[in-house]
PDB file of C-alpha atoms in Angstrom:
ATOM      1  CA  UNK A   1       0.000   0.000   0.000  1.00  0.00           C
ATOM      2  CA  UNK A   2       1.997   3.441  -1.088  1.00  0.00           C
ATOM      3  CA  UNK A   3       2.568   5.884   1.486  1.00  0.00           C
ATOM      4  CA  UNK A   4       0.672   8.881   2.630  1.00  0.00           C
ATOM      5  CA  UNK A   5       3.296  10.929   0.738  1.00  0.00           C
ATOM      6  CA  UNK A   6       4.361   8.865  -1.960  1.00  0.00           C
ATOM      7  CA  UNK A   7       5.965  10.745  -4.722  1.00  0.00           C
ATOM      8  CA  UNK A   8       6.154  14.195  -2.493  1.00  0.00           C
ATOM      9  CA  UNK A   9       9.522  15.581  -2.109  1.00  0.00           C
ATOM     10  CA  UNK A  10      10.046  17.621   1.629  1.00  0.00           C
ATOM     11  CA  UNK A  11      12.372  19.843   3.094  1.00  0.00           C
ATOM     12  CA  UNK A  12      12.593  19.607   7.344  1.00  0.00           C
ATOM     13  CA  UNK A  13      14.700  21.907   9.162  1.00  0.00           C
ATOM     14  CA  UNK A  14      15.954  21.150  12.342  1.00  0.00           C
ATOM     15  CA  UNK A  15      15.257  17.662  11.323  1.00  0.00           C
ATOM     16  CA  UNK A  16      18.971  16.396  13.050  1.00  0.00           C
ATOM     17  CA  UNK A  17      17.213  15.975  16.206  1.00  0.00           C
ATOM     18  CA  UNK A  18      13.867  16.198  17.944  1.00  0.00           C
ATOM     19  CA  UNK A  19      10.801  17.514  16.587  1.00  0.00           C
ATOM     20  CA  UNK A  20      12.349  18.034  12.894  1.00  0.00           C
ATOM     21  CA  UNK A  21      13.750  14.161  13.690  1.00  0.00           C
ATOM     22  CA  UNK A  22      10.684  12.343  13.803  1.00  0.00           C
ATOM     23  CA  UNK A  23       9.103  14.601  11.380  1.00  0.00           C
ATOM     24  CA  UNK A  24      11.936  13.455   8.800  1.00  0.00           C
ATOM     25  CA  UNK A  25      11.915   9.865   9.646  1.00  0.00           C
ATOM     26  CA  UNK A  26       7.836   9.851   9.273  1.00  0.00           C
ATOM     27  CA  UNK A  27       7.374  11.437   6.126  1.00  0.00           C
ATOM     28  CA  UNK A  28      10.383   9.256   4.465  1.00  0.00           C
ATOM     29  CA  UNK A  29       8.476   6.016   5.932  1.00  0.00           C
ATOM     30  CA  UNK A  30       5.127   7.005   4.137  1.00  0.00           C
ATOM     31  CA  UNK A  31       6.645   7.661   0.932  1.00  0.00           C
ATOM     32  CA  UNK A  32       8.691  11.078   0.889  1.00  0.00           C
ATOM     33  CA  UNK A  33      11.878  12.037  -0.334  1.00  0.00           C
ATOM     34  CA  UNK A  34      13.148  14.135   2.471  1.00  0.00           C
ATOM     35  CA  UNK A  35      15.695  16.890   2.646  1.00  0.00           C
ATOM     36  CA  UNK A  36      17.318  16.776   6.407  1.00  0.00           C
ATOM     37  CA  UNK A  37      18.382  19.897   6.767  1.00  0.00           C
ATOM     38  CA  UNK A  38      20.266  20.858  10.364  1.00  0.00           C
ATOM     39  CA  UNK A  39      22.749  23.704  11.744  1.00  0.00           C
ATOM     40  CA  UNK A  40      24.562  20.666  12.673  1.00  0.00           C
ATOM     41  CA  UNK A  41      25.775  18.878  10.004  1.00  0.00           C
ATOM     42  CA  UNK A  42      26.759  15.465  11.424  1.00  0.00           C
ATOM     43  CA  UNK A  43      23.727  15.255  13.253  1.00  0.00           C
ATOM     44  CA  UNK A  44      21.869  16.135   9.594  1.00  0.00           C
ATOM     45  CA  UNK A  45      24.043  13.234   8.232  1.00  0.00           C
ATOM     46  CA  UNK A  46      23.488  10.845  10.801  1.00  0.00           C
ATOM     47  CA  UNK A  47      19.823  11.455  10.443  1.00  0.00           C
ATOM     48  CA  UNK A  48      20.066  11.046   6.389  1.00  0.00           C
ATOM     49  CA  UNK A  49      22.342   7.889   7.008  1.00  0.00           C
ATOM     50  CA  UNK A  50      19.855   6.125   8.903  1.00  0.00           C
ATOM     51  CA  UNK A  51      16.982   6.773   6.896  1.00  0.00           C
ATOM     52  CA  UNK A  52      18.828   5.990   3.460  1.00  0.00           C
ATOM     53  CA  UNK A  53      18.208   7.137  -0.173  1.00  0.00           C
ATOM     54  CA  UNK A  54      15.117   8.684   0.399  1.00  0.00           C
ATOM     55  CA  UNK A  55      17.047  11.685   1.950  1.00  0.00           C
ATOM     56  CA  UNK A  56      19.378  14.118   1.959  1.00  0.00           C
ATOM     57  CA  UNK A  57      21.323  15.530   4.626  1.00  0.00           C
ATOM     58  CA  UNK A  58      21.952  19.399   4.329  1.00  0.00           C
ATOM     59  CA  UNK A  59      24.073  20.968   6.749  1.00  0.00           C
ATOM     60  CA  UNK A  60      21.528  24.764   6.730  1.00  0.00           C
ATOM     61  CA  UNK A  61      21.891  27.915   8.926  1.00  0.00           C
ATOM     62  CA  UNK A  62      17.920  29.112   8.509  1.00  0.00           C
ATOM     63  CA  UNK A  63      18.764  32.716   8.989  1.00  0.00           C
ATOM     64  CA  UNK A  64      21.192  32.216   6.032  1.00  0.00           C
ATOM     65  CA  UNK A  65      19.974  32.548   2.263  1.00  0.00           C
ATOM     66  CA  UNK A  66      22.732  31.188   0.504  1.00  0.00           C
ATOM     67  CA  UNK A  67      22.133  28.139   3.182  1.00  0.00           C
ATOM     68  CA  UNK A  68      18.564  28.357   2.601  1.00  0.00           C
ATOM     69  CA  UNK A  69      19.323  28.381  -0.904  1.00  0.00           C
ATOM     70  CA  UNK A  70      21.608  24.951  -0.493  1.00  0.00           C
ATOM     71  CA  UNK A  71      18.501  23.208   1.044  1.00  0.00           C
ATOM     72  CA  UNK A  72      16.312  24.324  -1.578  1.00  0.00           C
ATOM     73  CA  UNK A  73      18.576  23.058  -4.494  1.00  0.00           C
ATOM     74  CA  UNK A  74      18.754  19.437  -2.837  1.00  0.00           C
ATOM     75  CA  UNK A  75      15.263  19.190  -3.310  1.00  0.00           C
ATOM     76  CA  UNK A  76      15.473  20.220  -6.726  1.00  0.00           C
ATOM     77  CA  UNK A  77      17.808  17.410  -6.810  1.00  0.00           C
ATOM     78  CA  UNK A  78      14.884  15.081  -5.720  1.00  0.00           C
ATOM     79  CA  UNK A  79      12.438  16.907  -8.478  1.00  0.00           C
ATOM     80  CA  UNK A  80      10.773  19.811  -6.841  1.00  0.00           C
ATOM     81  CA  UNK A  81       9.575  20.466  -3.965  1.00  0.00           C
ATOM     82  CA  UNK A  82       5.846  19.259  -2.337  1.00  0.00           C
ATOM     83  CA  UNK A  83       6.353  19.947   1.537  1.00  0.00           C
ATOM     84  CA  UNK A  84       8.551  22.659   3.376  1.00  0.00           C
ATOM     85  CA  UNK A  85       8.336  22.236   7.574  1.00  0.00           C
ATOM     86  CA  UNK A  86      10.207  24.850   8.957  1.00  0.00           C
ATOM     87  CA  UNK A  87      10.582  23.270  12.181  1.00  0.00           C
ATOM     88  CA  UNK A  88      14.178  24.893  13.666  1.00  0.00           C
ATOM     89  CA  UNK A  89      13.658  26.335  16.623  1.00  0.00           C
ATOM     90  CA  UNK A  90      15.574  28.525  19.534  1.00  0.00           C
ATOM     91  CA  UNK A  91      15.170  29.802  23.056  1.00  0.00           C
ATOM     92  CA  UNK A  92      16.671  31.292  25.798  1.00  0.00           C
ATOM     93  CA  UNK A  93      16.850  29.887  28.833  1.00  0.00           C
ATOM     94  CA  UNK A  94      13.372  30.188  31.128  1.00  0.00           C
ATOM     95  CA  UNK A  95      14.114  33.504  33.471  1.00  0.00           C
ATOM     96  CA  UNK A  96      13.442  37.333  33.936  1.00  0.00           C
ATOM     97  CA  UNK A  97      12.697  39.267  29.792  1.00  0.00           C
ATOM     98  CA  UNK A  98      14.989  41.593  31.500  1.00  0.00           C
ATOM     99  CA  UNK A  99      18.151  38.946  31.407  1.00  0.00           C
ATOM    100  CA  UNK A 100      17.798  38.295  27.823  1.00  0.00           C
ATOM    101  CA  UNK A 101      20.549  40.341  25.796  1.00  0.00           C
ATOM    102  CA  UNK A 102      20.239  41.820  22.454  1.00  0.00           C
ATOM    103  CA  UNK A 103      22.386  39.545  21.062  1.00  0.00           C
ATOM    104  CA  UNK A 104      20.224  36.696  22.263  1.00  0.00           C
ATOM    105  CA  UNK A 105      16.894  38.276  21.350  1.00  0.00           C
ATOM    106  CA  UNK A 106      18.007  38.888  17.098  1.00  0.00           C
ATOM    107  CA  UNK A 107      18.988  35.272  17.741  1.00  0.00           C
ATOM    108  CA  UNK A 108      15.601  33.755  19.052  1.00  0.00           C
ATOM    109  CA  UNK A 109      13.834  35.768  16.183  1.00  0.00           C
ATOM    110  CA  UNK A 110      16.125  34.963  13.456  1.00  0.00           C
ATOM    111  CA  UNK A 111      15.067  31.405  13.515  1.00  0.00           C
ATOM    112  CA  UNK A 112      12.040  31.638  15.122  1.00  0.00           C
ATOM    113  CA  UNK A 113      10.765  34.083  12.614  1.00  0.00           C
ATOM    114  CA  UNK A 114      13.159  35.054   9.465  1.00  0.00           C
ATOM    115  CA  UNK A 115      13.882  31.833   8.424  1.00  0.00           C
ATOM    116  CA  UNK A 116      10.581  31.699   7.661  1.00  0.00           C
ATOM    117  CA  UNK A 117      10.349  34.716   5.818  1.00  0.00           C
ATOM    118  CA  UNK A 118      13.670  33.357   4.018  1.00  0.00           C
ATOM    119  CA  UNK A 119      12.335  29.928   3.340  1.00  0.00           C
ATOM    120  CA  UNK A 120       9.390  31.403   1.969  1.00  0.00           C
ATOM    121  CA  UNK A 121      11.137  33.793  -0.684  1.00  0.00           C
ATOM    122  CA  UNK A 122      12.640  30.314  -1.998  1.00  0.00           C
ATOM    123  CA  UNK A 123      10.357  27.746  -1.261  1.00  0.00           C
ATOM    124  CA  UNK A 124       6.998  29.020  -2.461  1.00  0.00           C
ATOM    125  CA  UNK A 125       7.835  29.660  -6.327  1.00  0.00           C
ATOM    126  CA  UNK A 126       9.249  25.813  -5.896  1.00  0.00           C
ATOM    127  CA  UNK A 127       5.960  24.879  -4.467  1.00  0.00           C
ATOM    128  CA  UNK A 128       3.809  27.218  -7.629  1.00  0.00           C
ATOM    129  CA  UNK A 129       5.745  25.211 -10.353  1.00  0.00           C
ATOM    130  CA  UNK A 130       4.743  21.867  -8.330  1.00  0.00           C
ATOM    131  CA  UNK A 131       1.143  23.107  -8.722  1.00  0.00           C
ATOM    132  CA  UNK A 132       0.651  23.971  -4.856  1.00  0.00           C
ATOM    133  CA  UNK A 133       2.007  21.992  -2.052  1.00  0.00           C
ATOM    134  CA  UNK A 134       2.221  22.396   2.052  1.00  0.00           C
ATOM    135  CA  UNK A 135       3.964  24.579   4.751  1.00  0.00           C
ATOM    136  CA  UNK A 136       4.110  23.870   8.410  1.00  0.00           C
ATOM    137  CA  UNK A 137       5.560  26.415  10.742  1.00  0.00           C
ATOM    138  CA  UNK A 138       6.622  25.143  14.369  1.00  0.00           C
ATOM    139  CA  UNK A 139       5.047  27.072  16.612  1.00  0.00           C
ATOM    140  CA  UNK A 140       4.347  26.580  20.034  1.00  0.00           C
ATOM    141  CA  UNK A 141       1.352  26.998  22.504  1.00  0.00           C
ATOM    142  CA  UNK A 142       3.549  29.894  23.763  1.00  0.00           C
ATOM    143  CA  UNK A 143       2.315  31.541  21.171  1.00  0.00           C
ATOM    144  CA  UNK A 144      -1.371  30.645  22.254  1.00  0.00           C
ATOM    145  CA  UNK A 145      -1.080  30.940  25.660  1.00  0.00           C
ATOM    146  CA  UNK A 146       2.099  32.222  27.091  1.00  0.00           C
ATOM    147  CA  UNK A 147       3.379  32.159  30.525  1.00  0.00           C
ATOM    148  CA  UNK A 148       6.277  34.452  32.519  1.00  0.00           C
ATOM    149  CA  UNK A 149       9.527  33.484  31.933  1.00  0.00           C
ATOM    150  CA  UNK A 150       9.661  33.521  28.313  1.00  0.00           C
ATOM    151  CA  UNK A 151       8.238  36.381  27.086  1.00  0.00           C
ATOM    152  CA  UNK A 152      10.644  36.937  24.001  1.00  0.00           C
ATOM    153  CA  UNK A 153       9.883  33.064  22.869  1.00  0.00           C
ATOM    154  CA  UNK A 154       6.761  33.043  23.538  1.00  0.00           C
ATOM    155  CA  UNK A 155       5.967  36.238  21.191  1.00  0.00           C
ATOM    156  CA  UNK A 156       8.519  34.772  18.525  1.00  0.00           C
ATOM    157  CA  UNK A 157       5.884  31.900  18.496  1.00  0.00           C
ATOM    158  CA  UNK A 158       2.953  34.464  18.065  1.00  0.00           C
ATOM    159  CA  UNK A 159       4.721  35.934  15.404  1.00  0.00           C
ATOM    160  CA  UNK A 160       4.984  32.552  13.609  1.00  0.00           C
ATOM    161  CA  UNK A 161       1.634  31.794  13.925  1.00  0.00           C
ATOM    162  CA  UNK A 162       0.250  35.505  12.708  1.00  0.00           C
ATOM    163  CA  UNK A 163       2.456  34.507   9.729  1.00  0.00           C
ATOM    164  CA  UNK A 164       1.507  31.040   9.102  1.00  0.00           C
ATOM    165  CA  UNK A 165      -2.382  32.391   9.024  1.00  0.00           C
ATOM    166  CA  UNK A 166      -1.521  35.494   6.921  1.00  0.00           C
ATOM    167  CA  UNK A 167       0.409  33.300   4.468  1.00  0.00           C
ATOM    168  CA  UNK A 168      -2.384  30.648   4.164  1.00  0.00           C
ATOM    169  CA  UNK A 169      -4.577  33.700   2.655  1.00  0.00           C
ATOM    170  CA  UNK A 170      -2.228  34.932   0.750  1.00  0.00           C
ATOM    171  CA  UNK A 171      -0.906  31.873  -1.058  1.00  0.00           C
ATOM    172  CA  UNK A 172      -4.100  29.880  -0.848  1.00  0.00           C
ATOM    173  CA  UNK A 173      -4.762  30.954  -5.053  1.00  0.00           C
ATOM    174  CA  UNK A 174      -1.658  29.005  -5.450  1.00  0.00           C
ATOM    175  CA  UNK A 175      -3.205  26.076  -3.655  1.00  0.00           C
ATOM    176  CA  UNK A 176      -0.554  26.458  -0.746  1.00  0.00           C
ATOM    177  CA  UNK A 177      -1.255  25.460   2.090  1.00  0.00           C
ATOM    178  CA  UNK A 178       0.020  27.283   5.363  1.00  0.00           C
ATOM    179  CA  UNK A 179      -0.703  25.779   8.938  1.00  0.00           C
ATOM    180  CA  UNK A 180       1.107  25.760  11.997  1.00  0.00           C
ATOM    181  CA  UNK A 181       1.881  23.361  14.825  1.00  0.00           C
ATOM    182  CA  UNK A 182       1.650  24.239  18.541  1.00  0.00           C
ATOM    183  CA  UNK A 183       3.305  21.336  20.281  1.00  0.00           C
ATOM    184  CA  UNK A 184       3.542  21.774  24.445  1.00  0.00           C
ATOM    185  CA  UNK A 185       7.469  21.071  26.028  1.00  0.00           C
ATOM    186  CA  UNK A 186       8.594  18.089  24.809  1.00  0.00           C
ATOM    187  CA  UNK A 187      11.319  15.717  24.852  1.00  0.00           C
ATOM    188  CA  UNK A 188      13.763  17.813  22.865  1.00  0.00           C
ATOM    189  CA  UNK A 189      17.099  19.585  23.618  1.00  0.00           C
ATOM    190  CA  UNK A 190      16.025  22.635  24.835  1.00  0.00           C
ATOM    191  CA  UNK A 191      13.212  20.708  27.474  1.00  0.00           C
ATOM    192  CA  UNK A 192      16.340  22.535  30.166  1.00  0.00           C
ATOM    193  CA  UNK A 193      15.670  25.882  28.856  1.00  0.00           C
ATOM    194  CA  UNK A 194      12.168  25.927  28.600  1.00  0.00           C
ATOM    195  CA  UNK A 195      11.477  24.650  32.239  1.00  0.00           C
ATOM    196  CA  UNK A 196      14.975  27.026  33.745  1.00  0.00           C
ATOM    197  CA  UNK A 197      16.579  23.315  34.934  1.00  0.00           C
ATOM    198  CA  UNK A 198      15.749  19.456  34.334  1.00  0.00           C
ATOM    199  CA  UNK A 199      14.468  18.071  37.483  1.00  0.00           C
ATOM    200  CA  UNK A 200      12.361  15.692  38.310  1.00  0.00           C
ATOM    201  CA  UNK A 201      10.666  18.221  40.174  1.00  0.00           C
ATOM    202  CA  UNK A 202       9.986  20.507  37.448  1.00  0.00           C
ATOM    203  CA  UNK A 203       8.865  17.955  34.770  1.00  0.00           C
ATOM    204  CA  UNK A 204       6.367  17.206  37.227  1.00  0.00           C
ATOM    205  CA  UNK A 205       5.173  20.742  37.524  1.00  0.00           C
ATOM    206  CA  UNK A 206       5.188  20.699  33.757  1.00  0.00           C
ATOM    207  CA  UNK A 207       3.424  17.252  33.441  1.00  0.00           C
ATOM    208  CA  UNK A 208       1.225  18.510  35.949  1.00  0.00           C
ATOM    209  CA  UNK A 209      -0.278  21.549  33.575  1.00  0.00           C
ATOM    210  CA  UNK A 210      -1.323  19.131  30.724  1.00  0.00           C
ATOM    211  CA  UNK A 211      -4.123  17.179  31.438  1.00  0.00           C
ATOM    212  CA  UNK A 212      -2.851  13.914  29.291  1.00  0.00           C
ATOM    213  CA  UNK A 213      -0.195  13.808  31.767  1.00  0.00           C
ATOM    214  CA  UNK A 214       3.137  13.729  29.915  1.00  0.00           C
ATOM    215  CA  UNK A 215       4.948  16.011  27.864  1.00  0.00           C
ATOM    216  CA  UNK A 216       5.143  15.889  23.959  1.00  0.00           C
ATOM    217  CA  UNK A 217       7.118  13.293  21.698  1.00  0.00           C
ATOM    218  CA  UNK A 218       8.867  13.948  18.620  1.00  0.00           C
ATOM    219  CA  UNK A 219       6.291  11.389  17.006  1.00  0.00           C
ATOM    220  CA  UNK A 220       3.097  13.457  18.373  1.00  0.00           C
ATOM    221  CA  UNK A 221       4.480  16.264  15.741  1.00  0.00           C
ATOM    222  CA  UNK A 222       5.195  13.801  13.339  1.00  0.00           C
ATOM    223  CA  UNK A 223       2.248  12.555  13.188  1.00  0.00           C
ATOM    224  CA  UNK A 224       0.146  16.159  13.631  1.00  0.00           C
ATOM    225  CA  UNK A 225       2.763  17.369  10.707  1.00  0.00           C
ATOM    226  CA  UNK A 226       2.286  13.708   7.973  1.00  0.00           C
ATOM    227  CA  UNK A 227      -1.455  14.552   8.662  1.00  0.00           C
ATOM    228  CA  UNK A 228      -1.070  18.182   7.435  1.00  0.00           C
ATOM    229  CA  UNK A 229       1.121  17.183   4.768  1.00  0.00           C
ATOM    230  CA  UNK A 230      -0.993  14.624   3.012  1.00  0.00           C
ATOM    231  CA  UNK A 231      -3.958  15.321   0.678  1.00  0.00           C
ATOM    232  CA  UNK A 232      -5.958  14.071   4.255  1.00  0.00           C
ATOM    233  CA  UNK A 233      -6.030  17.720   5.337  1.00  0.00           C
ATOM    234  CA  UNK A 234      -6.387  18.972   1.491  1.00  0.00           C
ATOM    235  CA  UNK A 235      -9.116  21.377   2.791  1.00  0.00           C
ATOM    236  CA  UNK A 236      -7.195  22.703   5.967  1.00  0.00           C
ATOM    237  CA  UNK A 237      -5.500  26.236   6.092  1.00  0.00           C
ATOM    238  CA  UNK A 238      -4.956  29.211   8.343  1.00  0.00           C
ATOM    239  CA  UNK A 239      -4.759  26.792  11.010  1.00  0.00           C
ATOM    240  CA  UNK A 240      -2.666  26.713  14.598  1.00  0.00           C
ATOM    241  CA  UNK A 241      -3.081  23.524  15.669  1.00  0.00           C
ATOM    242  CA  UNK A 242      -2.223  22.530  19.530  1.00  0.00           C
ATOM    243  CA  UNK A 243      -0.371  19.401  19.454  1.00  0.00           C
ATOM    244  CA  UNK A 244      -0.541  19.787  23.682  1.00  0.00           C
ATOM    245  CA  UNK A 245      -2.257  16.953  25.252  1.00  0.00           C
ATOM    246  CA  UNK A 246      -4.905  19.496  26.480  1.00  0.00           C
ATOM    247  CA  UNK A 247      -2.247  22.395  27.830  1.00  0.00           C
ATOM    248  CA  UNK A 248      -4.289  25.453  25.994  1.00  0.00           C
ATOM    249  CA  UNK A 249      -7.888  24.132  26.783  1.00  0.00           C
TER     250      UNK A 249
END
């Protein structure tokens, strides 16, 4: 039985660990040619490796054209692009708005918010010669519903998913489609930064404020994001959707 994506071609950033990961691994298991494309570049390769010749590792700085450029070309390489999930993320570190310096605030909205802009300037006349296609922007439910303590995050997320709905008018005559994901903490890298320190004491505070219990897994987004992707959600735009286990309710 083919894949949910069978013949699509994706680009996923941050895809060397995490969220962007199991978003990667997913979509190449249900038929996609994926472009891993990670800041890190052995983690990017490893990633690629493991997966095999359905994908191709990109070593990609998102607040970087001629990177975002690179990424862009290796789908190209696979035929075109169908899929682009800008899912590179950063933070600082859970603590007072006032701490955060100015060369860690253009940092947070570089990636958080830029690379999308950047990604887009590439990625969408890619997707117009393709005949339409998908975007998914990771967001956050800091975006939705944000909380002390990471105020210049949380309105990076807001930003992302203003854009992500602004872009899904815009580009819907093109038969793009534009949603974002709004995953709670999760088992990712920065899980320290978002909760200030990893204790067992604070994951259960966190755990506490999401009434499945637990916090997110890299194959919750994958499976929020293969859903958007595939002709499944064909009639679904605009949309921030809270991948959360009940956090924003």
């Amino acid at each position: 039985m083919a894949g949910r994506l069978e013949g699509k071609v994706a680009i996923v950033t941050g895809a060397g660990s995490g969220f962007g990961e199991g978003i990667a691994r997913r979509f190449a298991q249900e038929g996609a040619s994926v472009v891993v494309a990670d800041i890190n570049g052995e983690a990017a390769e490893r990633v690629a490796a493991d997966i095999g010749p359905a994908a191709r590792a990109v070593r990609a700085d998102v607040t970087v054209m001629a990177d975002v450029r690179d990424m862009c070309a290796a789908a190209e390489a696979f035929g075109g692009l169908d899929v682009l999930v800008n899912n590179a993320g950063y933070t600082h570190r859970n603590g007072s708005m006032l701490d955060i310096d100015e060369e860690m605030f253009d940092r947070i909205l570089a990636v958080n918010a830029k690379a999308i802009y950047l990604a887009a300037l590439v990625a969408v006349p890619m997707l117009r010669a393709r005949g339409g296609g998908s975007i998914i922007n990771t967001a956050s439910t800091a975006g939705l519903r944000p909380r002390p303590g990471l105020t210049w995050y949380n309105a990076s997320k807001g930003w992302a998913i203003t854009a992500s709905k602004s872009m899904a008018v815009e580009l819907a005559p093109d038969n793009i489609r534009v949603n974002a994901l709004c995953p709670v903490a999760g088992e990712t890298g920065m899980l320290h930064l978002f909760m200030g320190e990893d204790t067992p004491e604070k994951r259960a505070q966190f755990q506490a404020s999401i009434p499945l219990g637990r916090l997110s897994r890299p194959d919750d987004m994958a499976g929020a994001a293969l859903w958007l992707a595939s002709d499944e959600a064909a009639f679904i735009t605009g949309v921030a959707l809270e991948v959360d286990g009940g956090r924003c309710v």
